[in-house]
């Protein structure tokens, strides 16, 4: 069964305490893996796109990596303003159709 | 400019009402999307339009009727909704299907 799973569900960090969020997937025919950030009551904000294993992208304190089975979002020295829900989404081919599945998200809280 | 606009921001409707949600983008994107999001859940894909044609319909009840009048506009017509349809409705666009999506702020819908 095609699945996208994020862990942990929730993460509390002290300011400056680096950590990683995980997005594992069991789909075949990966067309792209996307990371988004969502603040409460707002639409998701695009962060990164990853297409192939070994690919890495960086933006400020965030770095996204991709393997054949999972992606990591590394947060280095987080600040309170990094608090949000982080979502991964996967586009993949299922037969002749394209499918899009979101993970359930990781709610990150960074304490000052 | 990576802005997607949605109107209205809030909508309260009775179960016998007919209303419409509107979405607009001026980024020249050829794919547009409707999502439904319940509290503390990830967005659920409802419809995908590609080049103004319905590309994906995720088995959404017929009381939700999408329309794409032109490449910049996307509507969602609502009729005879149920209280469980209360949610945040998000619109998004991308250059093409499979590409990163840019989300609007959403319409908070309450069905009474």
Tab-separated table of C-alpha atoms in Angstrom:
chain	number	residue	atom	x	y	z
A	1	UNK	CA	0.000	0.000	0.000
A	2	UNK	CA	1.287	3.444	-0.912
A	3	UNK	CA	1.999	5.449	2.226
A	4	UNK	CA	3.681	8.604	3.439
A	5	UNK	CA	4.523	8.689	7.155
A	6	UNK	CA	6.001	11.553	9.149
A	7	UNK	CA	7.701	11.307	12.509
A	8	UNK	CA	7.659	12.435	15.171
A	9	UNK	CA	4.084	13.760	15.389
A	10	UNK	CA	5.244	16.539	17.690
A	11	UNK	CA	8.661	17.854	18.665
A	12	UNK	CA	9.617	20.386	21.307
A	13	UNK	CA	13.107	21.904	21.105
A	14	UNK	CA	14.974	24.515	23.036
A	15	UNK	CA	16.196	27.447	20.972
A	16	UNK	CA	19.494	26.434	19.378
A	17	UNK	CA	18.871	22.688	19.788
A	18	UNK	CA	19.277	21.107	16.339
A	19	UNK	CA	17.144	18.137	15.262
A	20	UNK	CA	15.654	16.309	12.274
A	21	UNK	CA	12.145	15.537	11.058
A	22	UNK	CA	11.482	12.376	9.061
A	23	UNK	CA	9.220	11.621	6.098
A	24	UNK	CA	9.235	7.986	4.967
A	25	UNK	CA	7.417	6.780	1.880
A	26	UNK	CA	6.534	3.414	0.387
A	27	UNK	CA	5.404	4.541	-3.046
A	28	UNK	CA	6.831	3.424	-6.352
A	29	UNK	CA	7.323	5.803	-9.227
A	30	UNK	CA	8.303	8.830	-7.158
A	31	UNK	CA	7.827	12.005	-9.167
A	32	UNK	CA	8.797	14.460	-6.441
A	33	UNK	CA	8.881	14.981	-2.677
A	34	UNK	CA	7.934	18.378	-1.285
A	35	UNK	CA	8.336	20.007	2.122
A	36	UNK	CA	5.940	22.690	3.317
A	37	UNK	CA	5.628	24.749	6.469
A	38	UNK	CA	2.172	25.619	7.809
A	39	UNK	CA	1.348	28.160	10.492
A	40	UNK	CA	-2.005	27.842	12.325
A	41	UNK	CA	-4.975	29.013	10.240
A	42	UNK	CA	-2.834	29.711	7.164
A	43	UNK	CA	-2.077	27.933	3.907
A	44	UNK	CA	1.087	25.820	3.640
A	45	UNK	CA	4.243	27.606	2.499
A	46	UNK	CA	6.524	25.845	0.038
A	47	UNK	CA	10.036	25.064	1.300
A	48	UNK	CA	11.799	22.463	-0.870
A	49	UNK	CA	11.418	20.069	-3.783
A	50	UNK	CA	13.501	16.881	-4.019
A	51	UNK	CA	13.408	14.590	-7.031
A	52	UNK	CA	16.090	11.928	-6.701
A	53	UNK	CA	17.992	10.027	-4.030
A	54	UNK	CA	21.081	11.866	-2.860
A	55	UNK	CA	19.625	15.283	-3.556
A	56	UNK	CA	19.989	17.999	-0.896
A	57	UNK	CA	18.522	21.501	-0.628
A	58	UNK	CA	19.267	24.234	1.925
A	59	UNK	CA	17.568	27.423	3.001
A	60	UNK	CA	18.664	29.388	6.057
A	61	UNK	CA	18.462	26.987	9.045
A	62	UNK	CA	16.752	24.216	7.056
A	63	UNK	CA	18.281	21.423	4.999
A	64	UNK	CA	16.282	18.733	3.205
A	65	UNK	CA	17.743	15.421	2.056
A	66	UNK	CA	16.307	12.471	0.133
A	67	UNK	CA	17.054	8.751	0.024
A	68	UNK	CA	15.166	6.001	-1.817
A	69	UNK	CA	12.871	5.454	1.177
A	70	UNK	CA	12.801	8.662	3.189
A	71	UNK	CA	13.497	12.344	3.446
A	72	UNK	CA	14.868	14.317	6.362
A	73	UNK	CA	14.336	17.955	7.204
A	74	UNK	CA	17.258	19.053	9.355
A	75	UNK	CA	16.818	22.158	11.474
A	76	UNK	CA	20.042	23.738	12.692
A	77	UNK	CA	20.008	26.068	15.707
A	78	UNK	CA	16.228	26.658	15.517
A	79	UNK	CA	14.581	29.857	16.675
A	80	UNK	CA	11.078	30.314	18.138
A	81	UNK	CA	9.881	31.642	14.779
A	82	UNK	CA	10.583	28.199	13.281
A	83	UNK	CA	7.644	26.862	15.304
A	84	UNK	CA	5.071	25.506	12.837
A	85	UNK	CA	3.725	22.269	11.387
A	86	UNK	CA	6.024	20.801	8.754
A	87	UNK	CA	4.341	18.739	6.042
A	88	UNK	CA	5.849	16.497	3.411
A	89	UNK	CA	3.966	15.610	0.241
A	90	UNK	CA	4.735	13.038	-2.431
A	91	UNK	CA	3.683	12.978	-6.072
A	92	UNK	CA	3.971	9.483	-7.527
A	93	UNK	CA	2.758	7.366	-10.412
A	94	UNK	CA	0.152	4.709	-9.659
A	95	UNK	CA	-0.451	2.758	-12.846
A	96	UNK	CA	-1.277	5.340	-15.474
A	97	UNK	CA	-2.451	7.856	-12.880
A	98	UNK	CA	-0.638	10.423	-10.785
A	99	UNK	CA	-1.279	10.528	-7.071
A	100	UNK	CA	-0.494	13.117	-4.425
A	101	UNK	CA	-0.303	12.165	-0.756
A	102	UNK	CA	0.525	14.358	2.237
A	103	UNK	CA	2.064	13.052	5.418
A	104	UNK	CA	0.256	13.824	8.653
A	105	UNK	CA	2.808	16.477	9.622
A	106	UNK	CA	5.228	17.187	12.469
A	107	UNK	CA	4.231	19.963	14.855
A	108	UNK	CA	7.441	21.725	15.890
A	109	UNK	CA	7.625	23.980	18.931
A	110	UNK	CA	10.840	25.888	19.619
A	111	UNK	CA	11.043	27.294	23.126
A	112	UNK	CA	13.021	30.479	23.850
B	1	UNK	CA	4.857	37.359	-7.202
B	2	UNK	CA	3.860	34.021	-5.665
B	3	UNK	CA	0.451	35.053	-4.392
B	4	UNK	CA	-2.715	33.023	-4.573
B	5	UNK	CA	-5.801	34.872	-3.397
B	6	UNK	CA	-8.995	33.341	-2.046
B	7	UNK	CA	-12.368	34.879	-1.284
B	8	UNK	CA	-14.160	34.991	1.024
B	9	UNK	CA	-11.910	34.532	4.063
B	10	UNK	CA	-14.813	33.266	6.142
B	11	UNK	CA	-18.176	31.805	5.123
B	12	UNK	CA	-21.103	30.623	7.202
B	13	UNK	CA	-23.848	28.823	5.325
B	14	UNK	CA	-26.915	26.771	6.056
B	15	UNK	CA	-27.407	23.287	4.709
B	16	UNK	CA	-29.854	24.501	2.046
B	17	UNK	CA	-27.710	27.389	0.774
B	18	UNK	CA	-25.713	27.649	-2.433
B	19	UNK	CA	-22.411	29.496	-2.253
B	20	UNK	CA	-19.138	29.682	-4.159
B	21	UNK	CA	-15.496	29.925	-3.168
B	22	UNK	CA	-13.139	31.782	-5.479
B	23	UNK	CA	-9.413	31.475	-6.112
B	24	UNK	CA	-7.139	33.521	-8.346
B	25	UNK	CA	-3.487	33.406	-9.361
B	26	UNK	CA	-1.479	35.537	-11.772
B	27	UNK	CA	1.715	33.518	-11.895
B	28	UNK	CA	0.922	31.898	-15.237
B	29	UNK	CA	0.537	28.525	-13.543
B	30	UNK	CA	-1.254	25.836	-15.554
B	31	UNK	CA	-2.327	23.617	-12.640
B	32	UNK	CA	-4.747	24.563	-9.867
B	33	UNK	CA	-5.994	22.602	-6.873
B	34	UNK	CA	-8.713	22.493	-4.216
B	35	UNK	CA	-8.022	20.987	-0.795
B	36	UNK	CA	-10.076	20.460	2.342
B	37	UNK	CA	-8.297	20.664	5.696
B	38	UNK	CA	-9.734	19.747	9.088
B	39	UNK	CA	-8.119	20.893	12.317
B	40	UNK	CA	-4.777	19.208	13.094
B	41	UNK	CA	-4.978	17.140	9.890
B	42	UNK	CA	-3.040	17.466	6.624
B	43	UNK	CA	-4.715	18.918	3.531
B	44	UNK	CA	-6.883	16.434	1.609
B	45	UNK	CA	-6.738	16.796	-2.149
B	46	UNK	CA	-10.177	17.274	-3.723
B	47	UNK	CA	-9.680	18.363	-7.332
B	48	UNK	CA	-6.845	19.112	-9.745
B	49	UNK	CA	-7.167	21.177	-12.915
B	50	UNK	CA	-4.472	21.040	-15.549
B	51	UNK	CA	-4.688	23.422	-18.495
B	52	UNK	CA	-8.225	24.294	-17.374
B	53	UNK	CA	-9.395	20.686	-17.597
B	54	UNK	CA	-10.326	18.538	-14.603
B	55	UNK	CA	-7.409	16.167	-14.192
B	56	UNK	CA	-8.000	14.553	-10.795
B	57	UNK	CA	-11.244	14.150	-8.834
B	58	UNK	CA	-10.647	12.384	-5.546
B	59	UNK	CA	-14.152	10.891	-5.287
B	60	UNK	CA	-15.550	14.075	-3.813
B	61	UNK	CA	-19.333	14.205	-3.152
B	62	UNK	CA	-21.348	15.942	-5.860
B	63	UNK	CA	-22.385	18.709	-3.468
B	64	UNK	CA	-18.926	20.128	-4.273
B	65	UNK	CA	-18.673	21.285	-7.893
B	66	UNK	CA	-15.431	22.754	-9.238
B	67	UNK	CA	-15.129	25.135	-12.160
B	68	UNK	CA	-12.128	26.610	-13.960
B	69	UNK	CA	-13.379	29.521	-16.121
B	70	UNK	CA	-9.872	30.444	-17.308
B	71	UNK	CA	-6.234	29.779	-16.516
B	72	UNK	CA	-6.183	32.277	-13.622
B	73	UNK	CA	-9.449	31.472	-11.861
B	74	UNK	CA	-10.797	28.509	-9.959
B	75	UNK	CA	-14.190	28.270	-8.311
B	76	UNK	CA	-15.727	25.756	-5.938
B	77	UNK	CA	-19.530	25.731	-5.956
B	78	UNK	CA	-21.181	24.479	-2.781
B	79	UNK	CA	-24.718	23.151	-2.464
B	80	UNK	CA	-26.592	21.254	0.232
B	81	UNK	CA	-23.540	20.866	2.439
B	82	UNK	CA	-23.458	18.956	5.715
B	83	UNK	CA	-22.051	20.169	9.053
B	84	UNK	CA	-19.130	17.753	8.634
B	85	UNK	CA	-18.096	19.753	5.565
B	86	UNK	CA	-17.028	22.589	7.879
B	87	UNK	CA	-13.281	23.024	7.333
B	88	UNK	CA	-10.560	25.241	5.896
B	89	UNK	CA	-10.715	25.103	2.095
B	90	UNK	CA	-7.386	25.750	0.443
B	91	UNK	CA	-6.612	26.623	-3.150
B	92	UNK	CA	-3.163	26.128	-4.645
B	93	UNK	CA	-1.450	26.507	-7.987
B	94	UNK	CA	1.716	25.178	-9.605
B	95	UNK	CA	3.503	25.712	-12.881
B	96	UNK	CA	2.484	22.215	-13.929
B	97	UNK	CA	1.112	19.167	-12.121
B	98	UNK	CA	3.943	17.500	-10.088
B	99	UNK	CA	5.601	20.883	-9.415
B	100	UNK	CA	5.776	22.758	-6.127
B	101	UNK	CA	2.478	24.313	-5.125
B	102	UNK	CA	1.727	27.797	-3.844
B	103	UNK	CA	-1.214	27.950	-1.493
B	104	UNK	CA	-3.732	30.649	-0.792
B	105	UNK	CA	-4.701	31.653	2.756
B	106	UNK	CA	-7.848	29.538	2.664
B	107	UNK	CA	-11.562	30.050	3.252
B	108	UNK	CA	-12.850	29.048	6.688
B	109	UNK	CA	-16.232	27.429	6.005
B	110	UNK	CA	-18.817	26.748	8.696
B	111	UNK	CA	-21.976	24.818	7.799
B	112	UNK	CA	-24.836	25.270	10.254
